[in-house]
Amino acid sequence: MTTAPPILKHPMVKYIREDRMPAIYCPGCSIGIVTQMVARSIDNLGLDFSKVVIVSGIGCTGRTSGYFKTGTFHTTHGRAVVFAEGVKIANPELEVIIISGDGDIAAIGGNHLIHACRRNVDMTIVCINNFTYAMTGGQFGPTTEHERFSQTSPRPIGNPEHPFNLVQLAASSGATFVARWTATQVRRATASIEKGIVKKGLSFVEIVGACPTAYGRMNRLGDGLDMHKHLLKVAEIQNGLPPHEAELDYDRRIVCGEFVNMEKDEYTAVLKQMREKLRK
Amino acid sequence: MPERIMFTMGDIASAEGALSAGCKYFGGYPITPATEIAEWMALRMPQVGGSFVQYEDEIASITSVIGASWTGVKSMTATSGPGVSLMLEAIGLAVMTETPLVLVNIMRGGPSTGQPTRGQQGDIMQAKWGSHGDYQIIALTPASVQEMFDQTVQAFNLSERYRVPVFVLADETVGHMRERLVIPDEKDLKLEYRKLAAGDPADFLPFKPDEDLIPPMALLGSKYQFYATGLTHDERGYPTDKEDVQLELVARLNNKILHNADKIIDLERFMLDDAKIAVVAYGTPSRSARKAIKEAREAGIKAGMLRLKTVWPFPEDALADLASEVKHIIVAEQNFGQVYYMVKAAAAPTPIHLMAKPAGMPQLPHEILDKIKEIDSL
Ligand SMILES: Cc1ncc(C[n+]2csc(CCOP(=O)(O)OP(=O)(O)O)c2C)c(N)n1
Ligand code: SF4
Ligand SMILES: [Mg+2]
């Protein structure tokens, strides 16, 4: 009689709700990779996981929070950042991480993003930029490049609008740590997420990812493997480059790196000082 | 703190009520005629060790309040009609995730930007039906500065007990009038706090209700891990599109309020015992009605008032009883008729007469008296 070989568990599975596997993601999607980046960041930092709060909005990326085995919340579309602000301000002891999509963070939630950056609340936003509203089937969004095809900019029309550069947006709004990586630069991206978590202030980490099912298909970019190979090819590391030079041109050049890391009064610390001032 | 006496406005009384109830988080955005609540909180919150945050809009305000509440902190926002309109999607999220929170709506003239500095009672149906889907909230309607305080305390108690958003629906006149306010000694206040998760975290089911239909709440940052979502979820909190789970969840979210309506509803019966004509009113028009009824009595007309201090859940049974006691019911409200339709449904076939006034000046006592006389002569 032969004994079955022991089933090896993924080292990050301790952070994941195994009873919810398999996740809803399509084969070849980047979201699973980013989920792992966040888990590894938490693990590398040795955080008390029960004090970590993971918040998402709505979308494929928005489902991420639900796979983590801690206090997690799935807000309405676009509101992950403001829900998270309420959590962090009411209990600054908690480590608050937001994981959501480009549409959630920069379109319907765009106003909240810029004001959270301005306020400089100590939280980490991980935004997966797949250039589309994937969950609803692949319409163009705030990061879709001009003339790209989508369900609402069909062939041969193409996207009439122009994209936000999320790094520039977050940096100019006052975020104190800003980085961009592609989903293929796992180690570097994980290190930036760690730095973002440690940073006392608002950290914004953009992960450029692949949605082969919607964006890839409509723009004939190949399958998940092709798209990730492409991301690796065009990723150009330029740490410390001024954010306004952090170009993102999908076909040619995706500038990656850490672009902002500065000191600024953090919001919950300021509130604490104000309370103390009144007590005197 | 010992008892304090103030001469102040309704908005500030509501803010003080929240502080007395233990509120430690206020998220808001300025809007007439509710701004004074935010202004008062901006100074008072840091004094009591809480947080006041002025957000970029009302969507942010209420969503942050939901977040704060999940850390275990009693939390609130205050606004007026245009702000509530922006908050509606988040109110649905609070209902679905069973988040205790208090929303004070100082009602101004509508629709749209309407008359910011004039009062109205046009948001009664919005409070109940504004967000999509079938759900219940609780809404209280104070009529004096003291009640702004008392009913804000009560709003916190109810929201904690039932894990539901509670509205304080005050018309602008109540929000801005100045009267004497007695803030009771803190040891005389009965304060409630949500039921918290207990037992082995491994067995914990975050949305499994107790017999009272209310699940104990796990807090963010506690040893209980959970997933809360606006999607239809089972007792584990996991999303599902199963029909039986949807039916069970929606029924429970409604029934936890409806089955306790008797305990929630607060009414005042004024000179009703032998009345033939009853005025149904709430907020400022009820103050006019009180005077009109006294004068009608002096003129020999048996009039009385049922004053609603709770509009949601709607006091259907009390209205049905009233219909069997009196010959006529007059509904006086500062809108084009909202509570009127609820009264009609509950009190038919007794004749129901609407005194509608969707404008800033409430029905004046002599106008209500004239109406009582007119009905009496029928
Ligand atoms: C208020 C509201 N409007 C629209 C939707 C529909 N909707 C769901 S997900 C989504 C887009 C999500 O895009 P993104 O944030 O980029 O996430 P992705 O699916 O691409 O990961 C939209 C428009 C919604 N759920 N709520
Ligand atoms: S639709 Fe796109 S983003 Fe959504 S799971 Fe599939 S590949 Fe990923
Ligand atoms: Mg997207």
XYZ file of C-alpha atoms and ligand atoms in Angstrom:
693
model
C 0.000 0.000 0.000
C 1.386 3.388 -0.936
C 0.688 6.442 1.170
C -0.517 9.531 -0.609
C 2.126 12.246 -0.782
C 1.489 15.053 1.708
C -0.418 17.940 0.181
C 1.829 20.971 0.135
C 0.117 24.168 1.121
C 0.946 27.527 -0.324
C 2.911 29.455 2.326
C 0.516 32.411 2.105
C -2.594 30.325 2.573
C -2.668 31.176 6.285
C -3.904 34.645 5.296
C -6.548 33.367 2.913
C -10.070 32.048 3.384
C -9.466 28.617 1.944
C -13.161 27.823 2.089
C -13.718 30.486 -0.568
C -11.293 28.955 -3.062
C -11.241 28.851 -6.015
C -11.437 32.625 -6.408
C -13.666 34.090 -9.098
C -10.748 35.248 -11.258
C -10.267 34.131 -14.851
C -7.192 32.136 -15.835
C -4.387 34.547 -16.713
C -5.713 37.421 -14.597
C -3.256 39.556 -12.593
C -5.460 39.953 -9.540
C -4.362 36.676 -7.937
C -0.714 37.744 -8.278
C -1.435 41.038 -6.532
C -3.383 39.258 -3.782
C -0.244 37.282 -3.131
C 1.921 40.427 -3.153
C -0.223 41.886 -0.387
C -0.136 38.651 1.623
C 3.645 38.476 1.280
C 4.036 42.106 2.354
C 2.030 41.407 5.497
C 4.069 38.264 6.108
C 7.446 39.897 5.505
C 6.570 42.707 7.911
C 5.335 40.227 10.516
C 2.184 42.279 11.115
C -0.393 41.138 13.664
C -2.889 40.040 11.040
C -5.901 40.577 13.315
C -5.033 44.294 13.341
C -4.922 44.463 9.551
C -8.103 45.642 7.833
C -8.540 45.043 4.118
C -11.059 47.128 2.224
C -12.210 46.971 -1.378
C -14.763 48.649 -3.569
C -16.647 46.954 -6.375
C -15.145 45.205 -9.380
C -13.069 42.107 -10.080
C -10.311 43.687 -8.012
C -12.938 44.679 -5.472
C -13.477 41.027 -4.655
C -9.957 40.766 -3.242
C -10.788 41.830 0.299
C -13.154 38.885 0.681
C -10.374 36.354 0.257
C -8.312 37.602 3.206
C -8.874 35.995 6.597
C -9.026 39.122 8.742
C -11.486 41.992 9.205
C -12.476 42.748 5.620
C -15.063 44.969 3.993
C -16.537 45.166 0.511
C -17.955 48.677 0.208
C -20.092 50.261 -2.485
C -18.470 51.137 -5.821
C -15.808 53.814 -5.425
C -16.058 54.159 -1.671
C -13.305 51.875 -0.394
C -11.026 54.817 0.365
C -13.573 56.738 2.443
C -14.732 53.669 4.335
C -11.063 53.065 5.124
C -10.615 56.661 6.291
C -13.432 56.187 8.780
C -11.776 53.025 10.086
C -8.311 54.520 10.377
C -9.444 57.777 11.960
C -11.717 56.030 14.470
C -8.997 53.512 15.373
C -5.497 54.588 14.313
C -4.054 51.365 15.780
C -5.316 49.428 12.784
C -3.271 48.820 9.633
C -5.583 49.687 6.771
C -4.976 48.402 3.249
C -7.215 49.192 0.300
C -7.159 46.992 -2.779
C -9.317 48.091 -5.667
C -9.490 48.675 -9.403
C -8.721 51.652 -11.608
C -12.404 52.370 -12.149
C -13.268 52.111 -8.491
C -10.341 54.234 -7.326
C -9.976 56.786 -10.129
C -13.429 57.194 -11.747
C -16.374 56.842 -9.385
C -14.036 57.125 -6.394
C -11.613 59.611 -7.937
C -12.723 62.482 -5.759
C -12.119 60.429 -2.630
C -8.671 59.408 -3.856
C -7.404 62.948 -4.343
C -8.833 64.149 -1.040
C -7.453 61.198 0.918
C -4.029 61.979 -0.589
C -4.432 65.637 0.337
C -5.527 64.761 3.876
C -2.655 62.272 4.137
C -4.351 59.579 6.177
C -2.000 56.707 7.034
C -3.286 53.972 4.735
C -2.004 52.000 1.775
C -3.896 51.954 -1.513
C -3.052 49.157 -3.910
C -4.742 49.960 -7.207
C -4.803 47.339 -9.920
C -4.843 49.155 -13.231
C -6.136 46.801 -15.912
C -7.260 49.714 -18.121
C -10.900 48.728 -17.980
C -14.094 48.179 -16.039
C -13.546 44.450 -16.114
C -16.338 43.250 -13.843
C -19.028 44.802 -16.019
C -17.580 43.227 -19.146
C -14.866 45.626 -20.269
C -15.977 49.192 -20.870
C -13.416 52.000 -21.162
C -12.509 53.726 -17.913
C -10.352 56.514 -16.528
C -7.071 54.790 -17.407
C -7.995 53.420 -20.834
C -5.673 54.768 -23.500
C -6.999 56.962 -26.298
C -8.495 54.982 -29.203
C -8.381 51.631 -27.380
C -11.345 49.348 -27.933
C -13.839 48.410 -25.296
C -17.497 47.472 -24.971
C -18.405 51.180 -24.967
C -15.742 52.225 -27.483
C -16.224 49.406 -29.973
C -14.290 48.757 -33.146
C -13.753 50.794 -35.246
C -14.634 53.746 -32.992
C -12.173 53.449 -30.116
C -11.910 55.422 -26.876
C -12.654 59.124 -27.448
C -11.130 60.039 -24.063
C -7.627 60.286 -22.637
C -6.310 58.417 -19.602
C -5.255 59.559 -16.180
C -1.713 58.755 -15.187
C -2.412 57.454 -11.677
C 1.108 58.058 -10.412
C 0.900 61.716 -11.400
C -2.604 62.011 -9.984
C -1.681 60.592 -6.567
C 1.593 62.492 -6.388
C 0.080 65.847 -7.291
C -2.750 65.265 -4.817
C -0.304 64.906 -1.941
C 0.320 61.193 -1.394
C 3.541 60.735 0.574
C 4.575 57.459 -1.034
C 3.870 56.670 -4.687
C 5.048 53.689 -6.699
C 4.160 51.807 -9.862
C 4.996 48.266 -10.886
C 3.575 45.745 -13.268
C 2.108 42.469 -12.059
C 5.216 40.720 -13.342
C 7.612 42.504 -10.963
C 6.417 40.646 -7.926
C 9.417 41.066 -5.661
C 9.843 44.778 -6.289
C 6.113 45.440 -6.060
C 5.923 43.515 -2.788
C 8.790 45.569 -1.396
C 6.974 48.791 -2.356
C 3.733 47.633 -0.749
C 5.741 46.915 2.407
C 7.241 50.392 2.311
C 3.781 51.810 1.749
C 2.446 49.987 4.797
C 5.339 51.151 6.978
C 5.062 54.743 5.740
C 3.145 57.011 8.124
C 1.001 58.660 5.525
C -0.994 57.895 2.439
C 0.759 55.425 0.162
C -0.371 54.734 -3.358
C 0.913 51.717 -5.245
C -0.302 51.171 -8.786
C 0.031 47.669 -10.178
C -0.388 47.553 -13.924
C -2.117 44.282 -14.607
C -3.601 42.105 -17.283
C -7.263 41.466 -17.905
C -7.089 39.032 -20.789
C -10.813 38.321 -20.727
C -12.039 41.829 -21.410
C -9.304 44.330 -22.236
C -6.921 41.841 -23.789
C -9.538 40.216 -25.958
C -10.998 43.444 -27.284
C -7.603 44.918 -28.095
C -6.137 41.653 -29.444
C -3.357 41.598 -26.855
C -3.222 37.809 -26.570
C -3.923 35.583 -23.585
C -2.873 36.087 -19.982
C 0.606 34.729 -20.579
C 1.157 36.935 -23.642
C -0.025 39.989 -21.753
C 2.214 39.347 -18.770
C 5.206 38.722 -21.037
C 4.485 42.025 -22.702
C 4.252 43.843 -19.356
C 7.643 42.482 -18.392
C 9.102 43.541 -21.725
C 7.931 47.154 -21.659
C 8.467 47.728 -17.915
C 11.320 50.171 -17.431
C 12.614 50.716 -13.914
C 13.323 54.361 -13.094
C 13.303 54.675 -9.312
C 13.210 58.257 -8.084
C 12.102 59.735 -11.388
C 9.921 62.835 -10.893
C 6.319 61.557 -11.010
C 5.406 63.726 -13.987
C 7.957 61.770 -16.038
C 6.540 58.375 -15.063
C 5.199 57.577 -18.494
C 2.698 54.819 -19.141
C 2.396 53.865 -22.782
C 1.076 50.319 -22.913
C 2.689 49.299 -26.199
C 6.049 50.952 -25.722
C 7.081 51.833 -22.188
C 5.688 51.491 -18.685
C 7.910 53.397 -16.305
C 8.064 51.568 -12.967
C 9.595 52.397 -9.640
C 9.131 54.453 -6.499
C 8.559 58.094 -7.407
C 7.547 59.804 -4.176
C 8.692 59.136 -0.619
C 8.361 62.259 1.468
C 7.478 63.435 4.963
C 4.283 65.323 5.706
C 2.108 65.564 8.824
C -0.144 62.537 9.004
C -3.829 63.211 9.547
C -4.618 60.977 12.543
C -1.458 62.235 14.296
C -2.610 65.812 13.737
C -6.057 65.016 15.174
C -4.347 63.530 18.217
C -2.293 66.694 18.729
C -5.430 68.813 18.458
C -7.162 66.775 21.149
C -4.149 67.194 23.404
C -4.055 70.942 22.759
C -7.650 71.196 23.982
C -6.962 69.133 27.089
C -4.285 71.604 28.288
C -20.814 65.391 33.716
C -23.563 66.763 36.024
C -26.803 68.265 34.726
C -26.360 71.307 32.489
C -28.867 73.881 31.271
C -28.453 75.677 27.968
C -30.504 78.109 25.903
C -29.707 76.836 22.462
C -30.885 75.765 19.048
C -32.167 72.381 17.919
C -29.121 71.591 15.810
C -26.801 72.079 18.764
C -29.106 70.123 21.052
C -28.878 67.230 18.621
C -25.068 67.435 18.615
C -25.054 67.482 22.426
C -27.431 64.516 22.439
C -24.994 62.600 20.258
C -22.096 63.445 22.569
C -24.112 62.408 25.620
C -24.909 59.142 23.858
C -21.169 58.500 23.530
C -20.720 59.419 19.871
C -16.991 59.706 19.122
C -16.964 60.065 15.343
C -18.601 62.681 13.161
C -18.097 62.804 9.406
C -19.863 65.581 7.545
C -20.058 68.193 4.832
C -21.532 71.666 5.371
C -25.139 72.233 4.322
C -27.852 74.614 5.447
C -29.741 74.132 7.750
C -27.628 71.372 9.361
C -24.249 73.132 9.311
C -24.447 74.159 12.963
C -24.248 70.502 13.961
C -20.927 70.110 12.132
C -19.650 73.417 13.494
C -20.500 72.408 17.043
C -18.909 69.004 16.591
C -15.721 70.534 15.173
C -15.022 72.013 18.601
C -16.712 69.496 20.857
C -15.439 66.225 19.317
C -11.759 66.866 20.083
C -12.783 67.998 23.584
C -14.312 64.591 24.291
C -11.463 62.706 22.591
C -13.414 61.953 19.443
C -12.903 62.737 15.765
C -14.562 65.365 13.619
C -13.787 65.050 9.927
C -15.021 67.358 7.211
C -15.151 65.261 4.065
C -15.242 66.174 0.398
C -18.923 65.269 0.067
C -21.787 63.466 1.765
C -21.028 60.127 0.136
C -17.631 60.205 1.800
C -19.149 61.402 5.070
C -21.606 58.582 5.516
C -19.341 55.872 4.138
C -16.625 56.910 6.584
C -19.243 56.749 9.345
C -19.927 53.140 8.363
C -16.192 52.427 8.563
C -15.845 54.118 11.935
C -18.841 52.233 13.320
C -17.222 48.914 12.420
C -14.325 49.751 14.736
C -16.848 49.881 17.594
C -17.132 53.653 17.810
C -20.580 55.255 17.918
C -20.691 57.365 14.764
C -22.920 59.881 13.033
C -23.379 62.355 10.236
C -25.746 65.295 9.772
C -27.018 66.845 6.593
C -30.086 68.062 4.718
C -32.073 66.787 1.718
C -29.462 67.249 -1.026
C -26.906 65.510 1.176
C -29.261 62.650 1.997
C -29.884 62.199 -1.722
C -26.151 61.635 -2.160
C -26.006 59.249 0.793
C -28.716 56.878 -0.330
C -26.523 54.154 -1.810
C -24.459 54.049 1.383
C -27.594 53.871 3.527
C -28.372 50.649 1.671
C -24.864 49.400 2.477
C -25.384 50.225 6.155
C -28.710 48.389 6.146
C -27.245 45.366 4.373
C -24.160 45.153 6.599
C -26.255 45.958 9.712
C -24.180 48.945 10.703
C -25.308 51.063 13.655
C -25.195 54.754 12.727
C -27.191 57.942 13.210
C -28.072 60.328 10.386
C -29.580 63.674 11.333
C -31.517 65.263 8.459
C -32.511 68.858 9.086
C -35.156 69.036 6.388
C -35.210 72.062 4.100
C -37.366 73.051 1.158
C -37.166 70.837 -1.917
C -37.115 69.449 -4.513
C -33.483 69.947 -5.568
C -31.692 72.895 -3.971
C -35.142 74.235 -3.069
C -35.194 76.717 -0.221
C -32.117 76.080 1.924
C -33.147 78.372 4.766
C -36.814 77.359 4.870
C -38.156 74.305 6.592
C -40.161 71.487 5.106
C -41.033 67.870 5.825
C -40.497 66.603 2.308
C -38.029 63.812 3.098
C -40.279 61.413 5.018
C -40.706 58.945 2.166
C -37.083 59.391 1.060
C -35.895 58.247 4.497
C -37.849 55.030 4.151
C -37.628 54.264 0.454
C -34.669 56.274 -0.849
C -32.171 53.480 -1.293
C -32.976 50.610 -3.640
C -34.434 47.314 -2.499
C -36.711 46.365 0.364
C -35.529 47.373 3.785
C -36.411 49.108 7.032
C -34.819 51.994 8.843
C -35.972 53.862 11.937
C -36.889 57.561 11.762
C -37.649 59.856 14.693
C -39.356 63.248 14.394
C -38.584 65.682 17.220
C -40.670 68.806 17.738
C -38.617 70.830 20.235
C -35.050 71.623 21.215
C -35.280 69.234 24.164
C -36.531 66.482 21.879
C -33.638 67.115 19.486
C -31.412 66.117 22.380
C -33.564 63.305 23.767
C -34.358 61.734 20.428
C -30.763 61.876 19.234
C -29.810 59.888 22.344
C -32.690 57.555 21.539
C -31.541 57.297 17.908
C -28.152 56.017 19.081
C -29.789 53.527 21.422
C -32.043 52.168 18.697
C -29.261 51.992 16.113
C -27.068 50.081 18.553
C -29.848 47.741 19.613
C -31.127 46.898 16.149
C -27.914 47.409 14.133
C -29.665 49.716 11.712
C -29.263 53.310 10.479
C -31.525 55.629 12.457
C -32.667 58.977 11.085
C -33.439 62.024 13.158
C -35.818 63.831 10.801
C -36.253 67.396 11.986
C -37.686 70.235 9.943
C -35.579 73.373 9.706
C -37.762 75.235 12.203
C -37.006 72.667 14.907
C -33.351 72.648 13.908
C -32.994 76.403 14.200
C -35.412 77.335 16.999
C -33.893 78.281 20.339
C -35.330 76.966 23.584
C -34.244 75.832 26.988
C -32.353 72.555 26.977
C -31.719 70.404 30.016
C -28.823 68.026 29.502
C -29.272 65.345 32.141
C -26.517 64.144 34.430
C -24.698 61.428 32.530
C -25.546 58.820 35.162
C -29.258 59.415 34.553
C -28.960 58.550 30.853
C -29.751 55.028 29.764
C -27.308 54.194 27.009
C -27.231 51.064 24.905
C -24.372 49.398 23.048
C -24.472 46.792 20.333
C -24.193 43.112 21.189
C -20.619 42.041 20.517
C -19.301 38.776 19.158
C -18.400 36.264 21.861
C -17.104 32.719 22.054
C -14.568 30.817 20.026
C -13.487 32.808 16.956
C -13.183 29.550 15.007
C -16.941 28.941 15.315
C -18.013 32.538 14.817
C -20.535 33.287 12.083
C -20.700 37.073 11.618
C -24.236 37.229 10.239
C -25.905 34.476 12.232
C -28.718 36.137 14.144
C -29.731 35.378 17.701
C -33.362 34.659 18.445
C -34.091 38.405 18.328
C -33.009 38.341 14.645
C -29.957 40.494 15.392
C -26.466 39.049 14.927
C -23.787 39.944 17.499
C -21.281 42.261 15.841
C -17.593 41.568 15.281
C -15.373 44.626 15.165
C -12.499 45.397 12.827
C -9.224 44.735 14.607
C -10.736 42.142 16.955
C -9.910 38.441 17.168
C -12.956 37.724 15.010
C -12.248 37.720 11.291
C -15.112 38.420 8.940
C -16.107 39.642 5.520
C -18.880 42.204 5.346
C -20.344 42.986 1.954
C -23.291 44.772 0.420
C -23.832 41.659 -1.679
C -26.452 39.224 -0.480
C -24.579 37.034 1.995
C -25.136 33.947 4.096
C -24.460 33.630 7.824
C -20.739 33.370 7.136
C -20.929 36.710 5.346
C -20.126 35.063 2.030
C -21.804 36.346 -1.133
C -24.289 34.106 -2.842
C -26.930 34.345 -5.529
C -29.037 31.577 -3.979
C -32.685 32.497 -3.804
C -33.332 31.036 -0.343
C -30.512 33.084 1.185
C -31.815 36.276 -0.436
C -35.343 35.605 0.818
C -34.157 34.807 4.318
C -31.829 37.799 4.569
C -34.306 40.364 3.256
C -37.024 38.983 5.516
C -34.738 39.187 8.534
C -33.521 42.733 7.789
C -37.147 43.845 7.619
C -38.515 41.738 10.443
C -35.893 42.683 13.011
C -37.487 46.146 12.871
C -41.116 45.308 12.072
C -41.384 42.657 14.793
C -40.151 45.204 17.309
C -42.257 48.109 16.066
C -44.146 48.272 19.380
C -40.907 48.768 21.283
C -39.574 51.346 18.835
C -42.600 53.545 18.196
C -43.050 56.610 20.373
C -46.277 58.619 20.167
C -47.941 61.378 22.121
C -51.710 61.340 22.607
C -52.898 64.883 23.263
C -56.523 65.463 24.352
C -57.595 62.408 22.394
C -59.635 60.484 24.944
C -63.048 61.862 23.981
C -62.033 63.444 20.665
C -64.186 63.302 17.563
C -61.629 65.011 15.329
C -57.973 64.016 15.497
C -55.053 65.917 14.041
C -52.077 63.780 13.076
C -48.886 65.811 13.004
C -45.153 65.700 13.755
C -42.390 68.259 14.065
C -43.248 71.953 13.815
C -46.852 71.596 12.552
C -47.608 69.623 15.729
C -46.767 72.733 17.747
C -49.374 74.711 15.810
C -51.834 71.863 16.155
C -51.452 71.836 19.939
C -52.531 75.470 20.154
C -55.344 74.979 17.638
C -56.718 72.035 19.597
C -56.785 73.969 22.860
C -58.691 76.737 21.097
C -61.062 74.268 19.462
C -61.795 72.791 22.890
C -62.540 76.286 24.194
C -64.990 76.630 21.294
C -66.612 73.349 22.359
C -65.169 71.121 19.626
C -63.827 67.782 20.774
C -60.478 67.789 18.989
C -57.223 66.053 19.871
C -53.849 65.182 18.375
C -51.845 62.073 17.747
C -48.284 63.348 17.576
C -45.845 61.076 15.817
C -42.409 61.042 17.415
C -41.575 58.016 15.252
C -42.550 57.907 11.584
C -40.647 54.721 10.626
C -41.558 52.027 11.385
C -44.945 53.573 10.744
C -47.372 53.323 13.689
C -50.056 51.521 11.672
C -51.764 49.918 14.654
C -52.060 53.201 16.532
C -53.604 54.821 13.464
C -56.049 51.956 13.010
C -57.065 52.345 16.671
C -57.397 56.092 16.245
C -59.644 55.583 13.225
C -62.053 53.588 15.361
C -62.089 56.279 18.083
C -62.712 59.414 16.017
C -64.989 60.533 13.184
C -62.409 62.506 11.209
C -58.631 62.628 10.923
C -56.741 65.689 9.709
C -53.141 65.174 8.640
C -51.171 68.421 8.817
C -47.706 68.159 7.346
C -45.226 70.488 5.729
C -45.157 68.717 2.372
C -47.555 67.795 -0.411
C -48.769 64.742 1.513
C -46.456 61.918 2.614
C -47.460 60.580 6.045
C -50.999 61.229 4.740
C -50.804 58.172 2.460
C -49.613 55.987 5.310
C -52.486 57.233 7.484
C -54.944 56.585 4.668
C -53.744 53.030 4.311
C -53.932 52.374 8.051
C -57.062 54.301 9.010
C -59.532 53.724 6.148
C -62.522 54.055 5.934
C -62.509 56.943 8.440
C -62.361 60.182 6.406
C -58.805 61.523 6.256
C -58.286 65.196 5.384
C -54.931 66.449 4.206
C -53.630 69.871 5.172
C -50.629 69.962 2.876
C -48.117 72.786 2.810
C -44.887 72.154 0.953
C -43.350 75.488 1.996
C -41.338 77.110 4.723
C -44.010 78.506 7.029
C -45.797 75.665 8.812
C -49.563 75.494 9.099
C -50.362 78.224 11.604
C -52.563 77.559 14.647
C -55.482 79.576 13.274
C -55.290 77.727 9.947
C -55.512 74.381 11.719
C -58.322 75.751 13.912
C -60.234 76.848 10.804
C -59.793 73.376 9.326
C -61.041 71.742 12.549
C -64.091 74.028 12.519
C -64.729 73.281 8.856
C -64.586 69.527 9.468
C -66.735 69.877 12.584
C -69.454 71.571 10.532
C -69.598 68.726 7.987
C -22.882 52.734 -8.265
C -22.465 51.650 -9.177
N -22.330 51.921 -10.494
C -21.958 50.933 -11.327
C -21.683 49.679 -10.861
C -21.284 48.614 -11.823
N -19.867 48.241 -11.749
C -19.467 47.170 -11.041
S -17.819 46.901 -11.128
C -17.622 48.249 -12.141
C -16.280 48.620 -12.695
C -15.123 48.135 -11.934
O -13.951 48.530 -12.571
P -12.584 48.527 -11.797
O -12.701 49.266 -10.539
O -11.517 48.976 -12.739
O -12.394 47.000 -11.380
P -12.025 45.718 -12.280
O -13.304 44.969 -12.442
O -11.475 46.210 -13.572
O -11.042 44.996 -11.456
C -18.829 48.873 -12.390
C -18.970 50.039 -13.275
C -21.847 49.452 -9.475
N -21.624 48.257 -8.911
N -22.225 50.462 -8.664
S -12.603 39.783 -16.239
Fe -10.478 40.455 -16.370
S -10.033 41.432 -14.401
Fe -11.903 40.230 -14.154
S -11.189 38.255 -13.348
Fe -11.335 38.054 -15.580
S -9.301 38.568 -16.330
Fe -9.415 39.307 -14.225
Mg -10.201 47.881 -13.881
